[in-house]
Coordinates of C-alpha atoms and ligand atoms in Angstrom, one line a residue:
X25 CA 39.7 -104.3 -0.6
X26 CA 36.3 -103.8 1.0
X27 CA 36.2 -104.0 4.8
X28 CA 33.1 -104.9 6.9
X29 CA 32.0 -105.4 10.4
X30 CA 33.6 -108.3 12.3
X31 CA 36.6 -108.5 10.0
X32 CA 39.8 -109.2 11.9
X33 CA 43.1 -107.7 10.8
X34 CA 46.5 -106.7 11.9
X35 CA 47.5 -103.1 11.9
X36 CA 50.3 -100.8 13.1
X37 CA 49.2 -97.8 15.1
X38 CA 50.8 -94.6 13.6
X39 CA 48.8 -91.7 15.0
X40 CA 46.5 -90.7 17.8
X41 CA 43.1 -89.0 17.5
X42 CA 41.7 -86.2 19.6
X43 CA 40.0 -88.6 22.0
X44 CA 43.3 -90.5 22.6
X45 CA 42.4 -93.4 20.4
X46 CA 45.0 -95.0 18.2
X47 CA 44.9 -94.6 14.5
X48 CA 46.2 -97.1 12.0
X49 CA 45.8 -98.0 8.3
X50 CA 45.2 -101.2 6.5
X51 CA 45.8 -100.7 2.8
X52 CA 44.8 -97.1 2.9
X53 CA 41.7 -97.8 5.0
X54 CA 41.8 -95.8 8.3
X55 CA 40.9 -97.5 11.6
X56 CA 40.3 -95.9 15.0
X57 CA 41.2 -98.3 17.8
X58 CA 40.6 -97.3 21.4
X59 CA 43.2 -98.6 24.0
X60 CA 46.1 -98.6 21.5
X61 CA 49.0 -96.2 21.3
X62 CA 51.4 -95.1 18.6
X63 CA 53.9 -97.9 17.9
X64 CA 51.6 -100.8 18.8
X65 CA 51.1 -103.6 16.4
X66 CA 47.7 -105.0 17.1
X67 CA 45.1 -107.5 16.1
X68 CA 41.8 -105.7 15.9
X69 CA 38.2 -106.4 15.0
X70 CA 36.1 -104.0 13.0
X71 CA 33.0 -102.9 14.9
X72 CA 31.7 -100.3 12.5
X73 CA 32.8 -99.9 8.9
X74 CA 32.2 -96.7 6.9
X75 CA 33.4 -96.2 3.3
X76 CA 36.8 -94.7 4.0
X77 CA 37.3 -95.4 7.7
X78 CA 36.1 -97.5 10.5
X79 CA 36.1 -98.2 14.3
X80 CA 37.8 -101.3 15.6
X81 CA 38.2 -103.0 18.9
X82 CA 41.5 -104.1 20.2
X83 CA 41.7 -108.0 20.4
X84 CA 45.4 -108.3 21.3
X85 CA 48.7 -106.5 21.2
X86 CA 51.0 -108.4 18.9
X87 CA 54.0 -106.0 19.5
X88 CA 53.7 -103.3 22.2
X89 CA 54.9 -99.8 21.6
X90 CA 57.9 -98.7 23.7
X91 CA 55.6 -95.9 25.0
X92 CA 52.9 -98.4 26.2
X93 CA 52.6 -98.8 30.0
X94 CA 50.5 -101.3 32.0
X95 CA 47.5 -99.3 33.3
X96 CA 47.4 -99.0 37.1
X97 CA 43.6 -99.3 37.3
X98 CA 42.1 -102.8 36.9
X99 CA 39.0 -101.4 35.1
X100 CA 40.9 -98.9 32.8
X101 CA 39.6 -100.5 29.6
X102 CA 36.0 -100.9 30.6
X103 CA 35.6 -97.6 32.4
X104 CA 34.8 -94.4 30.4
X105 CA 36.8 -92.1 32.7
X106 CA 40.4 -92.4 31.5
X107 CA 41.5 -92.5 27.9
X108 CA 45.3 -92.4 28.1
X109 CA 46.2 -94.9 30.9
X110 CA 48.0 -97.1 28.4
X111 CA 50.5 -94.3 27.5
X112 CA 53.4 -93.4 29.8
X113 CA 52.8 -90.1 31.5
X114 CA 55.7 -88.4 29.8
X115 CA 54.1 -89.3 26.4
X116 CA 50.7 -88.2 27.6
X117 CA 52.2 -84.7 28.2
X118 CA 53.9 -84.8 24.8
X119 CA 50.5 -85.7 23.2
X120 CA 48.8 -82.8 24.9
X121 CA 51.5 -80.3 24.0
X122 CA 51.4 -81.4 20.4
X123 CA 47.7 -81.2 20.3
X124 CA 47.8 -77.6 21.4
X125 CA 50.7 -76.5 19.2
X126 CA 49.2 -78.4 16.2
X127 CA 45.9 -76.6 16.5
X128 CA 47.6 -73.2 16.9
X129 CA 49.5 -74.0 13.7
X130 CA 46.7 -75.6 11.6
X131 CA 43.7 -73.5 12.7
X132 CA 45.5 -70.4 14.0
X133 CA 48.1 -70.1 11.3
X134 CA 50.9 -69.5 13.9
X135 CA 54.2 -70.9 12.9
X136 CA 57.3 -71.6 14.9
X137 CA 55.4 -71.5 18.2
X138 CA 57.0 -73.2 21.2
X139 CA 55.4 -73.8 24.6
X140 CA 56.7 -71.5 27.3
X141 CA 56.0 -74.3 29.8
X142 CA 54.3 -77.6 30.0
X143 CA 52.9 -78.2 33.5
X144 CA 52.5 -81.8 34.3
X145 CA 51.9 -83.4 37.7
X146 CA 54.6 -85.0 39.8
X147 CA 52.2 -87.6 40.9
X148 CA 49.5 -88.0 38.1
X149 CA 47.1 -90.0 40.3
X150 CA 44.6 -89.3 43.1
X151 CA 44.4 -85.6 42.1
X152 CA 40.6 -85.2 41.9
X153 CA 38.8 -83.4 44.7
X154 CA 35.4 -84.4 43.4
X155 CA 33.8 -87.8 42.3
X156 CA 30.3 -88.7 41.3
X157 CA 29.4 -92.4 41.6
X158 CA 26.2 -93.7 40.0
X159 CA 24.5 -96.4 42.1
X160 CA 22.7 -99.4 40.7
X161 CA 22.4 -103.2 40.6
X162 CA 24.6 -105.6 38.7
X163 CA 23.2 -108.2 36.4
X164 CA 23.3 -110.6 39.4
X165 CA 21.3 -108.1 41.4
X166 CA 24.1 -107.0 43.7
X167 CA 24.2 -103.4 44.9
X168 CA 27.0 -101.7 43.0
X169 CA 28.6 -98.3 42.5
X170 CA 31.4 -97.2 40.1
X171 CA 31.6 -95.4 36.8
X172 CA 29.7 -95.5 33.5
X173 CA 31.4 -97.5 30.8
X174 CA 32.4 -95.3 27.9
X175 CA 29.4 -93.9 26.0
X176 CA 26.9 -95.9 27.9
X177 CA 25.0 -95.9 31.2
X178 CA 26.0 -99.4 32.4
X179 CA 27.9 -99.2 35.6
X180 CA 31.5 -100.6 35.9
X181 CA 31.8 -101.6 39.5
X182 CA 34.7 -99.8 41.1
X183 CA 35.0 -98.2 44.5
X184 CA 38.6 -97.2 44.3
X185 CA 39.1 -94.9 41.3
X186 CA 42.8 -94.0 41.2
X187 CA 42.1 -90.5 40.2
X188 CA 40.1 -89.9 43.4
X189 CA 41.3 -89.7 47.0
X190 CA 41.8 -92.9 49.0
X191 CA 39.1 -92.2 51.6
X192 CA 36.4 -92.4 48.9
X193 CA 36.4 -96.2 49.1
X194 CA 35.8 -96.3 52.8
X195 CA 32.9 -93.8 52.4
X196 CA 31.3 -95.8 49.6
X197 CA 31.7 -99.1 51.5
X198 CA 29.8 -97.5 54.4
X199 CA 27.1 -96.0 52.3
X200 CA 26.4 -99.2 50.5
X201 CA 26.4 -101.1 53.8
X202 CA 23.8 -98.7 55.1
X203 CA 21.7 -99.1 52.0
X204 CA 21.8 -102.9 52.3
X205 CA 21.0 -102.8 56.0
X206 CA 18.1 -100.3 55.7
X207 CA 16.8 -101.7 52.4
X208 CA 17.3 -98.5 50.5
X209 CA 17.0 -99.2 46.8
X210 CA 19.2 -97.7 44.1
X211 CA 17.6 -95.7 41.4
X212 CA 16.8 -97.6 38.1
X213 CA 17.0 -95.4 35.1
X214 CA 14.9 -97.7 33.0
X215 CA 11.9 -97.8 35.4
X216 CA 12.4 -94.4 37.1
X217 CA 11.9 -96.3 40.4
X218 CA 14.3 -96.6 43.4
X219 CA 15.9 -93.9 45.5
X220 CA 19.6 -93.3 45.4
X221 CA 20.9 -92.1 42.1
X222 CA 24.4 -90.9 42.7
X223 CA 26.9 -90.3 45.5
X224 CA 28.8 -87.1 45.2
X225 CA 32.0 -86.8 47.2
X226 CA 34.3 -83.8 47.6
X227 CA 37.5 -83.4 49.5
X228 CA 39.3 -80.2 50.4
X229 CA 43.0 -80.9 49.6
X230 CA 44.2 -78.1 51.9
X231 CA 41.7 -78.5 54.7
X232 CA 41.0 -82.2 54.7
X233 CA 37.3 -81.5 54.9
X234 CA 35.0 -84.1 53.3
X235 CA 31.5 -83.6 51.8
X236 CA 29.1 -86.4 51.1
X237 CA 25.9 -85.8 49.1
X238 CA 23.4 -88.5 48.2
X239 CA 21.4 -87.5 45.1
X240 CA 18.0 -89.1 45.6
X241 CA 14.8 -89.6 43.6
X242 CA 12.6 -88.3 46.5
X243 CA 12.4 -85.9 49.4
X244 CA 13.7 -88.1 52.2
X245 CA 15.8 -91.1 52.9
X246 CA 14.9 -93.9 55.4
X247 CA 16.9 -94.1 58.6
X248 CA 18.7 -90.8 57.9
X249 CA 20.3 -91.0 61.4
X250 CA 21.9 -94.3 60.6
X251 CA 23.4 -92.9 57.4
X252 CA 24.9 -90.0 59.4
X253 CA 26.1 -92.4 62.2
X254 CA 27.8 -94.6 59.6
X255 CA 29.8 -91.7 58.2
X256 CA 30.4 -89.0 60.9
X257 CA 33.5 -90.6 62.5
X258 CA 35.5 -90.6 59.3
X259 CA 38.3 -88.1 59.9
X260 CA 37.5 -84.9 58.1
X261 CA 33.8 -85.5 57.6
X262 CA 32.3 -82.1 57.5
X263 CA 29.1 -82.1 55.5
X264 CA 26.5 -84.7 54.8
X265 CA 23.5 -83.7 52.6
X266 CA 20.8 -85.0 50.3
X267 CA 20.1 -83.5 46.9
X268 CA 16.7 -84.0 45.4
X269 CA 16.5 -85.0 41.7
X270 CA 13.2 -86.6 40.8
X271 CA 13.4 -85.8 37.1
X272 CA 13.9 -88.6 34.5
X273 CA 16.9 -87.2 32.9
X274 CA 20.7 -87.4 32.6
X275 CA 21.5 -84.4 34.7
X276 CA 23.1 -85.6 37.9
X277 CA 22.1 -82.9 40.4
X278 CA 18.7 -81.3 41.2
X279 CA 18.3 -77.9 42.8
X280 CA 17.3 -78.7 46.3
X281 CA 19.8 -79.5 49.0
X282 CA 18.7 -81.0 52.3
X283 CA 21.1 -81.0 55.3
X284 CA 21.6 -84.3 57.1
X285 CA 24.6 -83.7 59.3
X286 CA 27.3 -81.0 59.8
X287 CA 27.7 -78.0 57.6
X288 CA 26.1 -77.5 54.2
X289 CA 29.5 -76.7 52.7
X290 CA 33.1 -77.5 52.9
X291 CA 36.0 -75.0 52.8
X292 CA 39.1 -75.2 50.7
X293 CA 41.8 -72.9 49.4
X294 CA 43.4 -72.1 46.0
X295 CA 46.6 -70.3 46.9
X296 CA 45.6 -68.2 49.9
X297 CA 42.1 -67.6 48.7
X298 CA 39.5 -69.4 50.7
X299 CA 36.3 -70.9 49.1
X300 CA 33.1 -72.3 50.5
X301 CA 31.9 -75.2 48.3
X302 CA 28.4 -76.5 48.5
X303 CA 27.1 -79.6 46.6
X304 CA 25.9 -77.3 43.8
X305 CA 29.0 -75.1 43.5
X306 CA 31.3 -75.3 40.5
X307 CA 34.9 -75.8 41.7
X308 CA 37.9 -76.9 39.7
X309 CA 38.5 -80.6 40.2
X310 CA 42.3 -80.6 40.2
X311 CA 43.4 -78.2 42.9
X312 CA 47.1 -78.7 42.5
X313 CA 47.1 -77.9 38.8
X314 CA 44.5 -75.2 39.2
X315 CA 47.0 -73.3 41.3
X316 CA 49.6 -73.7 38.5
X317 CA 47.2 -72.7 35.8
X318 CA 45.9 -69.6 37.6
X319 CA 49.4 -68.8 38.8
X320 CA 50.4 -68.7 35.2
X321 CA 47.5 -66.5 34.2
X322 CA 48.5 -64.1 37.0
X323 CA 52.2 -64.2 35.9
X324 CA 51.2 -63.4 32.3
X325 CA 48.9 -60.6 33.4
X326 CA 52.0 -59.0 35.0
X327 CA 50.1 -56.8 37.4
X328 CA 51.7 -54.0 39.4
X329 CA 48.7 -52.9 41.5
X330 CA 47.4 -50.1 39.2
X331 CA 45.5 -52.1 36.7
X332 CA 41.8 -52.5 35.8
X333 CA 41.2 -56.1 34.9
X334 CA 38.2 -57.8 33.4
X335 CA 37.7 -61.6 34.0
X336 CA 35.2 -62.8 31.4
X337 CA 33.5 -66.2 32.0
X338 CA 34.5 -65.9 35.6
X339 CA 32.5 -68.8 37.1
X340 CA 32.7 -68.6 40.9
X341 CA 35.4 -65.9 40.5
X342 CA 38.4 -68.1 41.1
X343 CA 40.6 -66.2 38.7
X344 CA 39.1 -62.8 39.6
X345 CA 39.9 -63.2 43.3
X346 CA 43.4 -64.5 42.4
X347 CA 44.0 -61.4 40.3
X348 CA 42.4 -59.0 42.7
X349 CA 45.3 -59.5 45.1
X350 CA 47.6 -57.8 42.6
X351 CA 45.3 -55.4 40.7
X352 CA 43.6 -52.1 41.4
X353 CA 40.2 -53.3 40.4
X354 CA 38.8 -56.6 38.9
X355 CA 35.4 -57.0 37.2
X356 CA 34.0 -60.5 36.6
X357 CA 31.3 -61.5 34.2
X358 CA 29.5 -64.9 34.3
X359 CA 26.2 -66.2 32.9
X360 CA 25.2 -68.4 35.9
X361 CA 23.6 -66.4 38.7
X362 CA 24.4 -69.0 41.4
X363 CA 28.1 -68.9 40.4
X364 CA 28.1 -65.1 40.8
X365 CA 26.5 -65.4 44.2
X366 CA 29.3 -67.7 45.2
X367 CA 31.8 -65.3 43.7
X368 CA 30.4 -62.4 45.8
X369 CA 30.3 -64.5 49.0
X370 CA 33.9 -65.7 48.5
X371 CA 35.1 -62.1 47.9
X372 CA 33.5 -61.1 51.2
X373 CA 34.9 -64.2 53.0
X374 CA 38.4 -63.2 51.9
X375 CA 37.8 -59.5 52.6
X376 CA 38.5 -58.7 48.9
X377 CA 36.9 -55.3 48.3
X378 CA 38.3 -54.6 44.8
X379 CA 36.4 -57.3 42.9
X380 CA 32.9 -56.6 41.4
X381 CA 30.8 -59.2 39.6
X382 CA 28.1 -59.0 36.9
X383 CA 25.6 -61.7 35.9
X384 CA 25.1 -61.9 32.2
X385 CA 26.4 -63.0 28.9
X386 CA 30.0 -61.8 28.3
X387 CA 29.0 -60.9 24.7
X388 CA 26.2 -58.6 26.1
X389 CA 27.7 -57.2 29.3
X390 CA 31.1 -56.2 27.9
X391 CA 29.9 -54.3 24.8
X392 CA 27.2 -52.6 26.9
X393 CA 29.6 -51.5 29.6
X394 CA 32.1 -50.3 27.0
X395 CA 29.6 -48.5 24.8
X396 CA 27.3 -47.0 27.5
X397 CA 29.7 -46.5 30.4
X398 CA 33.0 -46.2 28.6
X399 CA 34.7 -48.7 30.8
X400 CA 38.3 -49.6 30.1
X401 CA 40.7 -52.4 30.8
X402 CA 44.4 -52.8 31.1
X403 CA 44.2 -56.5 31.1
X404 CA 41.4 -58.8 30.0
X405 CA 41.3 -62.4 31.1
X406 CA 39.0 -64.9 29.4
X407 CA 38.3 -68.5 30.4
X408 CA 35.4 -69.4 28.1
X409 CA 33.6 -72.8 27.7
X410 CA 34.7 -75.2 24.9
X411 CA 33.0 -73.2 22.2
X412 CA 35.4 -70.3 22.8
X413 CA 34.6 -66.6 22.8
X414 CA 31.6 -65.1 21.1
X415 CA 32.4 -62.8 18.2
X416 CA 31.0 -59.8 20.0
X417 CA 33.4 -60.4 22.9
X418 CA 36.4 -60.5 20.5
X419 CA 35.3 -57.4 18.7
X420 CA 34.7 -55.4 21.9
X421 CA 38.2 -56.5 23.2
X422 CA 39.7 -55.2 19.9
X423 CA 37.9 -51.8 20.4
X424 CA 38.9 -51.6 24.1
X425 CA 42.5 -52.4 23.3
X426 CA 43.8 -53.6 26.6
X427 CA 47.5 -53.9 26.8
X428 CA 47.3 -57.6 27.5
X429 CA 44.8 -60.3 26.9
X430 CA 45.3 -63.6 28.9
X431 CA 43.3 -66.4 27.3
X432 CA 42.7 -69.5 29.4
X433 CA 41.2 -72.3 27.3
X434 CA 39.9 -75.8 27.7
X435 CA 39.7 -76.3 23.9
X436 CA 42.7 -75.5 21.8
X437 CA 40.8 -75.6 18.5
X438 CA 38.5 -72.7 19.5
X439 CA 41.4 -71.0 21.2
X440 CA 43.4 -71.1 17.9
X441 CA 40.4 -69.7 16.0
X442 CA 40.0 -66.8 18.4
X443 CA 43.7 -66.0 18.6
X444 CA 43.8 -65.9 14.8
X445 CA 41.3 -63.1 14.8
X446 CA 42.9 -61.2 17.6
X447 CA 46.4 -61.5 16.1
X448 CA 45.2 -60.5 12.6
X449 CA 44.2 -57.2 14.2
X450 CA 46.2 -55.5 17.0
X451 CA 47.6 -58.3 19.0
X452 CA 50.7 -60.6 19.1
X453 CA 50.9 -64.0 20.6
X454 CA 53.7 -63.8 23.2
X455 CA 53.5 -67.0 25.3
X456 CA 51.7 -70.3 25.4
X457 CA 51.6 -72.5 28.5
X458 CA 50.1 -76.0 28.6
X459 CA 48.7 -77.3 31.8
X460 CA 47.7 -80.9 32.4
X461 CA 44.6 -80.6 34.6
X462 CA 43.4 -84.1 33.7
X463 CA 46.2 -86.7 33.8
X464 CA 45.1 -90.0 32.2
X465 CA 42.4 -88.2 30.3
X466 CA 42.6 -86.4 27.0
X467 CA 41.6 -82.9 28.0
X468 CA 44.2 -80.2 28.3
X469 CA 44.2 -76.6 29.4
X470 CA 46.2 -73.7 27.8
X471 CA 47.1 -70.2 28.9
X472 CA 48.1 -67.7 26.3
X473 CA 49.5 -64.2 26.7
X474 CA 48.7 -61.7 23.9
X475 CA 50.2 -58.2 23.8
X476 CA 49.0 -55.2 22.0
X477 CA 51.3 -54.4 19.1
Ligands
LIG660 N1 37.3 -69.4 35.5 C1 36.2 -70.1 36.0 C2 35.6 -71.2 35.2 C3 35.3 -70.9 33.8 S1 34.5 -72.2 33.0 C4 36.5 -70.7 37.4 O1 37.7 -71.0 37.6 O2 35.7 -70.9 38.2 C5 33.5 -71.2 31.9 C6 32.4 -70.4 32.5 O3 31.8 -69.6 31.5 C7 31.3 -71.2 33.2 O4 31.2 -70.8 34.5 C8 30.0 -70.9 32.3 O5 28.9 -70.9 33.1 C9 30.4 -69.5 31.8 N2 29.7 -69.1 30.6 C10 29.3 -69.9 29.6 N3 28.8 -69.1 28.6 C11 28.9 -67.8 29.0 C12 28.6 -66.5 28.4 N4 28.1 -66.4 27.2 N5 28.9 -65.4 29.1 C13 29.4 -65.5 30.3 N6 29.7 -66.6 30.9 C14 29.5 -67.8 30.3

């Protein structure tokens, strides 16, 4: 049977894809259906038909899966932010664990691996300390803010995202009221005209400090004092700034930050380490799970106080500073100069003297330090971006032969690839921990402990 666009059919969902979409078959023809879960019987409409597979849209659930839950968020389907809200949290964790173990088995060739722990959240909502809301106008011309619909730039109006903190709604209400009153136009991507592009909000979970940053297509904003006056009595308000982005691109933030009211940064803690966070700083978005993730990295590193530790892809040095409390010396390597500046400042702020940071590519810095300066390591921690570790990093680690390698990963496919190489040589995979940093979303973080054989 040949399928084509707009065909309507009934299928049973039997599997789940990497983006959390349901997968079902109709007479051998595979269909990917967003918003369905394993066990659903659904009526679907084909949106795009390829030769052997297609993409379909859910029309209605004919028989719900026992694992299906009613999404809490009213815009769960339209919004591109969450992919797994239709699945019970328990099953979300199972999906993530299976994804990691499946990749380790298929790509890494590891058999019989169990997870040492699966770290979920007790309350898998309102965990994000950062939110970025695009501002625009609805079809009817109303000023709106919310989130982009999946794979598009049309804004789904929503001021109360259930992944963000409750105070966000009040802040957005006040900023939009200010914009109405002072005739401040939202930016229009199509014309490049208008002023306010995004609203960036951050909240320090341990300190209660709030940051508001308006990203604008210009160098100033009308009635700036009225904006400040509208926001400053919100409990916890600490920093109000503007960020200038006049480029016609998809990047949210520009480089220049202009203070409006209060400090230019907020303060927060991971464990007992204090961080100053500016609008441009990278900072993990789920502070509760970050502590569990880095706590596990620290546990796996098993430090006694005598070790030399390298933290590759160190970002603002979060893991480095966490480790420095228990190690003799920590060295961090990161490609983004501004992140290293943050790392150095945060080390000073916390009076941590045994952490040193280098700007550069891990695949250049590590081999150079090893070959020219003969540096060594007892433990190497890596936390690379999704593409995983560069070959030169892996080869240098194999030459350096640290007793332990702790691999923190946001992509279990590249993790499995890299572990395979390390374990074909001198290492053995000892432990795998799965950490859910993004409940309701599909991404998952993993920490692995490798020991030298
Ligand atoms: N552990 C860090 C976050 C790591 S995210 C923290 O908690 O803050 C991965 C980091 O790797 C990013 O900061 C990215 O800028 C950096 N990076 C990407 N490619 C790199 C490379 N080739 N060498 C070094 N760092 C790199």
